[in-house]
PDB file of C-alpha atoms in Angstrom:
ATOM      1  CA  MET A 194     -31.953  -1.342  34.042  1.00 43.00           C
ATOM      2  CA  LYS A 195     -33.705   1.489  32.725  1.00 42.00           C
ATOM      3  CA  LEU A 196     -31.153   3.480  31.684  1.00 40.00           C
ATOM      4  CA  LEU A 197     -28.735   0.664  30.073  1.00 38.00           C
ATOM      5  CA  LEU A 198     -31.997   0.081  28.184  1.00 36.00           C
ATOM      6  CA  ALA A 199     -32.048   3.694  27.298  1.00 40.00           C
ATOM      7  CA  PHE A 200     -28.531   3.521  26.124  1.00 35.00           C
ATOM      8  CA  ILE A 201     -28.965   0.966  23.817  1.00 34.00           C
ATOM      9  CA  ILE A 202     -32.344   1.714  22.417  1.00 33.00           C
ATOM     10  CA  ALA A 203     -30.353   4.872  20.822  1.00 39.00           C
ATOM     11  CA  ALA A 204     -27.047   3.758  20.385  1.00 38.00           C
ATOM     12  CA  SER A 205     -29.401   1.291  17.646  1.00 38.00           C
ATOM     13  CA  ILE A 206     -31.117   4.342  15.936  1.00 36.00           C
ATOM     14  CA  ILE A 207     -27.985   6.149  15.529  1.00 37.00           C
ATOM     15  CA  TYR A 208     -26.584   2.788  13.791  1.00 38.00           C
ATOM     16  CA  ALA A 209     -29.699   2.071  12.092  1.00 41.00           C
ATOM     17  CA  ASP A 210     -28.608   3.444   8.616  1.00 50.00           C
ATOM     18  CA  VAL A 211     -24.785   2.488   8.732  1.00 49.00           C
ATOM     19  CA  LEU A 212     -24.226  -0.326   6.589  1.00 54.00           C
ATOM     20  CA  CYS A 213     -20.180  -1.626   6.863  1.00 52.00           C
ATOM     21  CA  LYS A 214     -19.831  -4.230   4.500  1.00 52.00           C
ATOM     22  CA  PRO A 215     -17.092  -6.573   5.672  1.00 48.00           C
ATOM     23  CA  VAL A 216     -13.860  -5.756   3.675  1.00 47.00           C
ATOM     24  CA  ASP A 217     -13.222  -7.592   0.496  1.00 52.00           C
ATOM     25  CA  GLU A 218     -10.948 -11.353   1.229  1.00 55.00           C
ATOM     26  CA  GLU A 219      -9.773 -11.424  -1.903  1.00 77.00           C
ATOM     27  CA  THR A 220      -7.069  -8.751  -2.226  1.00 92.00           C
ATOM     28  CA  LYS A 221      -6.222  -7.612  -5.669  1.00 95.00           C
ATOM     29  CA  PHE A 222      -2.911  -7.854  -6.882  1.00 97.00           C
ATOM     30  CA  ILE A 223      -1.354  -5.463  -9.893  1.00 97.00           C
ATOM     31  CA  LEU A 224       1.218  -7.166 -11.741  1.00 97.00           C
ATOM     32  CA  LEU A 225       3.665  -3.714 -12.804  1.00 96.00           C
ATOM     33  CA  GLU A 226       4.628  -3.965 -16.061  1.00 92.00           C
ATOM     34  CA  GLU A 227       6.646  -1.722 -18.943  1.00 90.00           C
ATOM     35  CA  GLY A 228       4.439   0.540 -20.797  1.00 88.00           C
ATOM     36  CA  ASP A 229       0.956   0.978 -20.944  1.00 88.00           C
ATOM     37  CA  MET A 230      -1.689  -0.793 -18.343  1.00 93.00           C
ATOM     38  CA  ALA A 231      -4.963  -1.661 -18.730  1.00 94.00           C
ATOM     39  CA  PRO A 232      -7.299   0.168 -15.874  1.00 96.00           C
ATOM     40  CA  THR A 233      -7.332  -1.990 -12.170  1.00 97.00           C
ATOM     41  CA  VAL A 234     -10.877  -1.484 -11.879  1.00 97.00           C
ATOM     42  CA  LEU A 235     -12.333  -1.336  -7.783  1.00 97.00           C
ATOM     43  CA  ASP A 236     -16.425  -1.735  -7.677  1.00 97.00           C
ATOM     44  CA  CYS A 237     -18.361  -0.100  -5.291  1.00 96.00           C
ATOM     45  CA  GLU A 238     -21.216  -3.033  -4.851  1.00 93.00           C
ATOM     46  CA  TYR A 239     -24.030  -1.484  -3.162  1.00 93.00           C
ATOM     47  CA  ASN A 240     -28.216  -0.898  -3.819  1.00 89.00           C
ATOM     48  CA  LEU A 241     -30.087   1.759  -3.179  1.00 86.00           C
ATOM     49  CA  ASP A 242     -34.680   2.233  -3.490  1.00 79.00           C
ATOM     50  CA  ASP A 243     -35.885   4.141  -6.611  1.00 68.00           C
ATOM     51  CA  THR A 244     -36.529   7.088  -4.539  1.00 66.00           C
ATOM     52  CA  GLU A 245     -32.912   7.682  -2.973  1.00 68.00           C
ATOM     53  CA  SER A 246     -32.276   9.389  -6.347  1.00 71.00           C
ATOM     54  CA  PHE A 247     -29.236  11.786  -4.167  1.00 81.00           C
ATOM     55  CA  HIS A 248     -26.014  10.436  -3.539  1.00 90.00           C
ATOM     56  CA  THR A 249     -22.819  11.169  -3.037  1.00 96.00           C
ATOM     57  CA  LEU A 250     -19.858   8.388  -3.152  1.00 97.00           C
ATOM     58  CA  LYS A 251     -16.422   8.831  -2.187  1.00 98.00           C
ATOM     59  CA  TRP A 252     -13.215   6.341  -2.891  1.00 98.00           C
ATOM     60  CA  PHE A 253     -10.328   7.160   0.540  1.00 98.00           C
ATOM     61  CA  ARG A 254      -7.038   5.169   0.196  1.00 98.00           C
ATOM     62  CA  ASN A 255      -5.767   4.492   3.765  1.00 97.00           C
ATOM     63  CA  ASP A 256      -8.129   6.551   4.654  1.00 96.00           C
ATOM     64  CA  LYS A 257      -7.446   9.683   2.871  1.00 97.00           C
ATOM     65  CA  ALA A 258     -10.205  10.771  -0.127  1.00 98.00           C
ATOM     66  CA  ILE A 259      -8.837  10.194  -3.573  1.00 98.00           C
ATOM     67  CA  TYR A 260     -11.983  10.402  -6.374  1.00 98.00           C
ATOM     68  CA  GLN A 261     -15.886  11.861  -5.077  1.00 97.00           C
ATOM     69  CA  TRP A 262     -18.679  11.635  -7.146  1.00 97.00           C
ATOM     70  CA  ILE A 263     -22.214  13.227  -6.549  1.00 95.00           C
ATOM     71  CA  ARG A 264     -25.175  11.314  -8.364  1.00 92.00           C
ATOM     72  CA  GLY A 265     -26.303  13.632 -11.750  1.00 90.00           C
ATOM     73  CA  SER A 266     -22.672  15.370 -12.282  1.00 93.00           C
ATOM     74  CA  GLN A 267     -19.812  14.536 -13.014  1.00 94.00           C
ATOM     75  CA  PRO A 268     -17.007  12.455 -10.923  1.00 95.00           C
ATOM     76  CA  ALA A 269     -13.769  14.283 -10.017  1.00 93.00           C
ATOM     77  CA  PRO A 270     -10.380  12.724  -8.272  1.00 94.00           C
ATOM     78  CA  ILE A 271      -9.072  15.046  -5.576  1.00 95.00           C
ATOM     79  CA  PRO A 272      -6.455  16.938  -7.348  1.00 95.00           C
ATOM     80  CA  ASP A 273      -3.377  14.918  -5.983  1.00 95.00           C
ATOM     81  CA  PHE A 274      -4.641  11.978  -7.768  1.00 96.00           C
ATOM     82  CA  LYS A 275      -6.098  13.026 -10.970  1.00 94.00           C
ATOM     83  CA  ASN A 276      -3.041  11.406 -12.957  1.00 96.00           C
ATOM     84  CA  TYR A 277      -3.961   8.590 -11.245  1.00 97.00           C
ATOM     85  CA  VAL A 278      -7.460   8.079 -11.463  1.00 97.00           C
ATOM     86  CA  ASP A 279      -9.842   7.358 -14.720  1.00 97.00           C
ATOM     87  CA  SER A 280     -12.930   9.170 -14.043  1.00 95.00           C
ATOM     88  CA  SER A 281     -14.612   8.923 -17.710  1.00 95.00           C
ATOM     89  CA  TYR A 282     -14.268   5.636 -16.305  1.00 97.00           C
ATOM     90  CA  GLU A 283     -18.497   4.258 -16.611  1.00 96.00           C
ATOM     91  CA  SER A 284     -19.545   1.183 -14.731  1.00 94.00           C
ATOM     92  CA  SER A 285     -22.764   0.831 -15.533  1.00 94.00           C
ATOM     93  CA  LYS A 286     -25.650   2.141 -17.157  1.00 92.00           C
ATOM     94  CA  ASP A 287     -27.670   2.878 -14.401  1.00 91.00           C
ATOM     95  CA  PRO A 288     -27.679   6.567 -13.082  1.00 90.00           C
ATOM     96  CA  ASN A 289     -27.312   5.212  -9.140  1.00 91.00           C
ATOM     97  CA  LYS A 290     -23.883   3.695 -10.183  1.00 93.00           C
ATOM     98  CA  GLN A 291     -22.397   4.944 -12.736  1.00 95.00           C
ATOM     99  CA  TYR A 292     -19.384   6.257 -11.988  1.00 97.00           C
ATOM    100  CA  SER A 293     -19.750   4.645  -8.589  1.00 97.00           C
ATOM    101  CA  SER A 294     -16.151   2.398  -9.527  1.00 97.00           C
ATOM    102  CA  LEU A 295     -12.615   3.215  -9.019  1.00 98.00           C
ATOM    103  CA  ALA A 296     -10.481   2.923 -12.125  1.00 98.00           C
ATOM    104  CA  LEU A 297      -6.859   2.994 -10.931  1.00 98.00           C
ATOM    105  CA  ILE A 298      -4.475   4.721 -13.815  1.00 97.00           C
ATOM    106  CA  ASN A 299      -0.737   4.376 -13.399  1.00 96.00           C
ATOM    107  CA  PRO A 300      -0.056   2.464 -10.926  1.00 96.00           C
ATOM    108  CA  THR A 301       3.447   2.650  -8.158  1.00 97.00           C
ATOM    109  CA  ILE A 302       3.910   0.948  -5.215  1.00 98.00           C
ATOM    110  CA  SER A 303       2.299   3.717  -3.330  1.00 97.00           C
ATOM    111  CA  SER A 304      -0.652   2.238  -4.808  1.00 98.00           C
ATOM    112  CA  THR A 305      -0.758  -0.671  -2.308  1.00 98.00           C
ATOM    113  CA  GLY A 306      -3.285   0.049   0.516  1.00 97.00           C
ATOM    114  CA  ASP A 307      -6.469  -0.404   1.892  1.00 98.00           C
ATOM    115  CA  TYR A 308      -9.384   1.331  -0.140  1.00 98.00           C
ATOM    116  CA  LYS A 309     -12.720   2.579   1.256  1.00 97.00           C
ATOM    117  CA  CYS A 310     -15.766   3.481  -0.860  1.00 98.00           C
ATOM    118  CA  ILE A 311     -18.585   5.930   1.367  1.00 98.00           C
ATOM    119  CA  VAL A 312     -22.070   6.236  -0.064  1.00 96.00           C
ATOM    120  CA  GLN A 313     -24.272   8.966   1.453  1.00 94.00           C
ATOM    121  CA  THR A 314     -27.766   8.666   0.996  1.00 92.00           C
ATOM    122  CA  GLN A 315     -30.180  11.344   3.172  1.00 88.00           C
ATOM    123  CA  THR A 316     -31.378   8.004   4.526  1.00 87.00           C
ATOM    124  CA  LYS A 317     -28.370   5.573   5.110  1.00 91.00           C
ATOM    125  CA  THR A 318     -24.710   5.762   4.361  1.00 94.00           C
ATOM    126  CA  ILE A 319     -23.267   2.014   2.940  1.00 95.00           C
ATOM    127  CA  VAL A 320     -19.349   1.240   2.956  1.00 96.00           C
ATOM    128  CA  VAL A 321     -17.369  -1.031   1.071  1.00 96.00           C
ATOM    129  CA  HIS A 322     -14.245  -1.777   2.138  1.00 97.00           C
ATOM    130  CA  LYS A 323     -11.124  -3.729  -0.337  1.00 97.00           C
ATOM    131  CA  SER A 324      -7.807  -4.058  -1.159  1.00 97.00           C
ATOM    132  CA  VAL A 325      -5.418  -3.505  -3.135  1.00 98.00           C
ATOM    133  CA  GLN A 326      -1.449  -4.684  -3.280  1.00 98.00           C
ATOM    134  CA  VAL A 327       0.787  -4.148  -6.198  1.00 98.00           C
ATOM    135  CA  ILE A 328       4.215  -6.246  -7.041  1.00 98.00           C
ATOM    136  CA  ASP A 329       7.200  -4.210  -8.587  1.00 98.00           C
ATOM    137  CA  VAL A 330       9.705  -7.299 -10.245  1.00 97.00           C
ATOM    138  CA  ARG A 331      10.223  -5.028 -13.460  1.00 96.00           C
ATOM    139  CA  ASN A 332      14.119  -4.668 -12.207  1.00 96.00           C
ATOM    140  CA  TYR A 333      14.339  -7.376 -10.546  1.00 97.00           C
ATOM    141  CA  THR A 334      17.439  -9.933 -10.281  1.00 97.00           C
ATOM    142  CA  LEU A 335      17.419 -13.810  -7.993  1.00 97.00           C
ATOM    143  CA  SER A 336      19.824 -15.531  -8.057  1.00 96.00           C
ATOM    144  CA  LEU A 337      20.889 -18.769  -6.271  1.00 96.00           C
ATOM    145  CA  LYS A 338      25.189 -19.656  -6.066  1.00 94.00           C
ATOM    146  CA  ARG A 339      26.830 -23.255  -4.353  1.00 90.00           C
ATOM    147  CA  TYR A 340      29.747 -23.562  -3.217  1.00 90.00           C
ATOM    148  CA  GLN A 341      30.994 -26.511  -2.464  1.00 85.00           C
ATOM    149  CA  ILE A 342      33.328 -27.817   0.383  1.00 84.00           C
ATOM    150  CA  GLN A 343      33.709 -31.087   1.171  1.00 81.00           C
ATOM    151  CA  ASN A 344      30.707 -33.118   1.313  1.00 82.00           C
ATOM    152  CA  GLU A 345      28.218 -30.158   1.568  1.00 86.00           C
ATOM    153  CA  THR A 346      26.634 -28.407  -0.436  1.00 88.00           C
ATOM    154  CA  GLN A 347      26.391 -24.550   0.403  1.00 92.00           C
ATOM    155  CA  LEU A 348      23.279 -22.402  -1.290  1.00 94.00           C
ATOM    156  CA  GLU A 349      23.435 -18.238  -1.431  1.00 96.00           C
ATOM    157  CA  CYS A 350      20.145 -17.276  -2.583  1.00 97.00           C
ATOM    158  CA  LYS A 351      20.079 -13.733  -3.685  1.00 97.00           C
ATOM    159  CA  VAL A 352      17.145 -11.109  -4.329  1.00 98.00           C
ATOM    160  CA  SER A 353      17.250  -7.368  -5.079  1.00 98.00           C
ATOM    161  CA  ASN A 354      14.576  -4.602  -6.316  1.00 98.00           C
ATOM    162  CA  VAL A 355      11.284  -5.895  -5.971  1.00 98.00           C
ATOM    163  CA  PHE A 356       7.965  -5.189  -3.483  1.00 98.00           C
ATOM    164  CA  PRO A 357       6.994  -6.070  -1.658  1.00 98.00           C
ATOM    165  CA  LYS A 358       8.504  -7.860   0.332  1.00 98.00           C
ATOM    166  CA  PRO A 359       9.570 -11.107  -0.602  1.00 98.00           C
ATOM    167  CA  LYS A 360       9.575 -14.581   0.855  1.00 97.00           C
ATOM    168  CA  LEU A 361      12.779 -16.678  -0.165  1.00 97.00           C
ATOM    169  CA  THR A 362      12.801 -20.227   0.227  1.00 96.00           C
ATOM    170  CA  ILE A 363      15.937 -23.026  -1.714  1.00 95.00           C
ATOM    171  CA  GLU A 364      14.898 -26.453  -1.914  1.00 93.00           C
ATOM    172  CA  SER A 365      17.125 -29.643  -3.439  1.00 89.00           C
ATOM    173  CA  GLU A 366      15.530 -32.085  -5.352  1.00 84.00           C
ATOM    174  CA  GLY A 367      15.526 -35.475  -3.151  1.00 76.00           C
ATOM    175  CA  ILE A 368      18.288 -34.527  -0.478  1.00 80.00           C
ATOM    176  CA  ASP A 369      17.106 -32.907   2.812  1.00 81.00           C
ATOM    177  CA  ILE A 370      18.365 -29.120   4.095  1.00 87.00           C
ATOM    178  CA  THR A 371      20.556 -29.574   6.831  1.00 85.00           C
ATOM    179  CA  LYS A 372      21.213 -26.208   7.884  1.00 88.00           C
ATOM    180  CA  VAL A 373      18.863 -22.582   6.967  1.00 92.00           C
ATOM    181  CA  LEU A 374      19.836 -18.671   8.018  1.00 93.00           C
ATOM    182  CA  THR A 375      17.656 -16.360   6.609  1.00 92.00           C
ATOM    183  CA  ASN A 376      18.302 -12.495   6.869  1.00 91.00           C
ATOM    184  CA  PRO A 377      14.915 -10.195   6.777  1.00 94.00           C
ATOM    185  CA  PRO A 378      14.639  -8.028   4.040  1.00 97.00           C
ATOM    186  CA  LYS A 379      15.875  -4.829   3.764  1.00 97.00           C
ATOM    187  CA  GLU A 380      14.159  -1.890   2.584  1.00 98.00           C
ATOM    188  CA  ASP A 381      15.789   0.755   0.623  1.00 97.00           C
ATOM    189  CA  GLU A 382      15.640   4.337   0.798  1.00 97.00           C
ATOM    190  CA  ASP A 383      12.829   3.743  -2.561  1.00 97.00           C
ATOM    191  CA  GLY A 384      10.803   1.666  -0.702  1.00 97.00           C
ATOM    192  CA  TYR A 385      12.099  -1.823  -2.682  1.00 98.00           C
ATOM    193  CA  PHE A 386      13.762  -4.569  -0.778  1.00 98.00           C
ATOM    194  CA  ASN A 387      17.040  -7.252  -0.940  1.00 98.00           C
ATOM    195  CA  ALA A 388      16.987 -10.675   0.380  1.00 98.00           C
ATOM    196  CA  THR A 389      19.386 -13.510   1.394  1.00 98.00           C
ATOM    197  CA  THR A 390      19.237 -16.727   2.491  1.00 97.00           C
ATOM    198  CA  PHE A 391      21.964 -19.513   2.614  1.00 96.00           C
ATOM    199  CA  ALA A 392      20.886 -23.236   2.906  1.00 95.00           C
ATOM    200  CA  ALA A 393      23.558 -26.200   3.251  1.00 93.00           C
ATOM    201  CA  VAL A 394      22.661 -29.905   2.625  1.00 90.00           C
ATOM    202  CA  TYR A 395      24.812 -33.290   2.422  1.00 85.00           C
ATOM    203  CA  ASP A 396      25.871 -34.810  -0.855  1.00 75.00           C
ATOM    204  CA  ASN A 397      27.555 -37.551  -0.720  1.00 70.00           C
ATOM    205  CA  ASP A 398      27.802 -38.469  -4.465  1.00 67.00           C
ATOM    206  CA  ASP A 399      28.358 -37.533  -7.952  1.00 67.00           C
ATOM    207  CA  ASP A 400      25.188 -37.255  -9.189  1.00 72.00           C
ATOM    208  CA  THR A 401      23.037 -34.448 -10.807  1.00 77.00           C
ATOM    209  CA  ASP A 402      21.062 -32.475  -8.061  1.00 82.00           C
ATOM    210  CA  TYR A 403      19.209 -29.434  -8.675  1.00 89.00           C
ATOM    211  CA  HIS A 404      18.790 -26.600  -5.959  1.00 92.00           C
ATOM    212  CA  LYS A 405      16.473 -24.084  -6.290  1.00 94.00           C
ATOM    213  CA  CYS A 406      15.312 -20.851  -4.935  1.00 96.00           C
ATOM    214  CA  ILE A 407      11.866 -20.215  -5.054  1.00 97.00           C
ATOM    215  CA  MET A 408      10.987 -16.381  -4.003  1.00 98.00           C
ATOM    216  CA  THR A 409       6.807 -15.391  -2.982  1.00 98.00           C
ATOM    217  CA  PHE A 410       5.058 -12.904  -1.982  1.00 98.00           C
ATOM    218  CA  ASP A 411       2.028 -13.434   0.289  1.00 96.00           C
ATOM    219  CA  GLY A 412      -1.276 -13.877  -1.369  1.00 95.00           C
ATOM    220  CA  TYR A 413       0.220 -13.969  -4.561  1.00 96.00           C
ATOM    221  CA  PRO A 414      -0.259 -17.538  -6.639  1.00 94.00           C
ATOM    222  CA  GLN A 415       2.478 -16.851  -8.842  1.00 95.00           C
ATOM    223  CA  ASN A 416       6.351 -17.458  -7.882  1.00 96.00           C
ATOM    224  CA  PHE A 417       9.673 -16.624  -9.122  1.00 96.00           C
ATOM    225  CA  THR A 418      12.586 -19.590 -10.114  1.00 95.00           C
ATOM    226  CA  VAL A 419      15.990 -20.127 -10.094  1.00 94.00           C
ATOM    227  CA  VAL A 420      17.288 -22.901 -10.513  1.00 92.00           C
ATOM    228  CA  VAL A 421      21.021 -24.229 -10.471  1.00 89.00           C
ATOM    229  CA  ALA A 422      22.686 -27.866 -10.921  1.00 84.00           C
ATOM    230  CA  SER A 423      24.927 -29.785  -8.755  1.00 70.00           C
ATOM    231  CA  GLY A 424      27.697 -32.443  -9.613  1.00 57.00           C
ATOM    232  CA  SER A 425      30.414 -34.285 -11.012  1.00 38.00           C
ATOM    233  CA  SER A 426      30.574 -30.940 -13.767  1.00 40.00           C
ATOM    234  CA  ALA A 427      28.160 -28.559 -12.842  1.00 38.00           C
ATOM    235  CA  CYS A 428      29.819 -27.019  -9.779  1.00 43.00           C
ATOM    236  CA  GLU A 429      30.058 -23.514  -9.674  1.00 44.00           C
ATOM    237  CA  ARG A 430      33.031 -23.093  -7.218  1.00 42.00           C
ATOM    238  CA  CYS A 431      34.269 -26.375  -6.566  1.00 39.00           C
ATOM    239  CA  ILE A 432      36.832 -26.610  -3.209  1.00 38.00           C
ATOM    240  CA  ASP A 433      38.336 -29.638  -3.162  1.00 40.00           C
ATOM    241  CA  PHE A 434      41.062 -30.193   0.377  1.00 38.00           C
ATOM    242  CA  ARG A 435      43.259 -33.436  -0.670  1.00 41.00           C
ATOM    243  CA  LEU A 436      44.230 -31.311  -4.044  1.00 41.00           C
ATOM    244  CA  LEU A 437      44.341 -28.451  -2.051  1.00 40.00           C
ATOM    245  CA  LEU A 438      46.570 -29.769   1.323  1.00 43.00           C
ATOM    246  CA  ILE A 439      48.687 -31.747  -1.853  1.00 52.00           C
ATOM    247  CA  SER A 440      49.380 -28.619  -3.835  1.00 51.00           C
ATOM    248  CA  CYS A 441      50.613 -27.270  -0.307  1.00 46.00           C
ATOM    249  CA  LEU A 442      52.760 -30.033   0.075  1.00 56.00           C
ATOM    250  CA  LEU A 443      54.254 -29.536  -3.344  1.00 58.00           C
ATOM    251  CA  TYR A 444      54.949 -25.983  -2.601  1.00 51.00           C
ATOM    252  CA  PHE A 445      57.075 -26.019   0.532  1.00 55.00           C
ATOM    253  CA  TRP A 446      59.241 -29.385  -1.256  1.00 57.00           C
ATOM    254  CA  LEU A 447      59.398 -27.367  -4.061  1.00 58.00           C
ATOM    255  CA  GLU A 448      61.049 -23.903  -1.916  1.00 60.00           C
ATOM    256  CA  ARG A 449      62.970 -26.402  -0.044  1.00 63.00           C
ATOM    257  CA  LEU A 450      64.637 -27.565  -2.871  1.00 65.00           C
ATOM    258  CA  HIS A 451      64.844 -23.552  -3.986  1.00 61.00           C
ATOM    259  CA  VAL A 452      63.125 -24.066  -7.335  1.00 51.00           C
ATOM    260  CA  PHE A 453      61.857 -20.625  -7.211  1.00 47.00           C
ATOM    261  CA  ILE A 454      63.799 -17.452  -7.203  1.00 46.00           C
TER     262      ILE A 454
END
């Protein structure tokens, strides 16, 4: 029992000066755009006593160091990341926090990841976690096609060249979807995704119906939608088997009469 108590006390002494804050629940999304973009700023929240005039700060992405700052000196991004971090960005007039934030520039899909800020003083260590998710739809295509087979409308939704992994959902206004088939998104060699989903609805009237395919990304509030209409005058490719049967019988009859040479 004494040995266990001694171990607990020793562990408490070792970890007493390490303050680890929980992961930021709100992921920061970066929607890539053509041309110049404003920096995406990740703040490192911490408080230091006035006596703690010396400290170092480091930022990591997926546990790989990308930026560091020593109080009283100029900050410096790690060489591999110098084109992706604005080291001149000042987050505060407080000398203890002047260059504490991480200003991300020229983001790519590789900017997605778990970020960590570690502040070290002579007496304690503070760890702050952040999460970043990049969305890239600059060159994507999203389409919804419909095929009419008698009273069944078949819908095919496709998306290509998006990041991250998308989710496709087909909805039909006022009509129950009877079948759904979704293929897992496929990642290409550049890290972008393509996906396809199918659905079928039963349609027994000639009224115009509206179908839509919705593309979403996990946690991202905005969605991307394409709509197609169906009905007597809005079919992309319809097949009426009665007309097809009549055409076949007519062709067979004309052939028997040697109308075709």
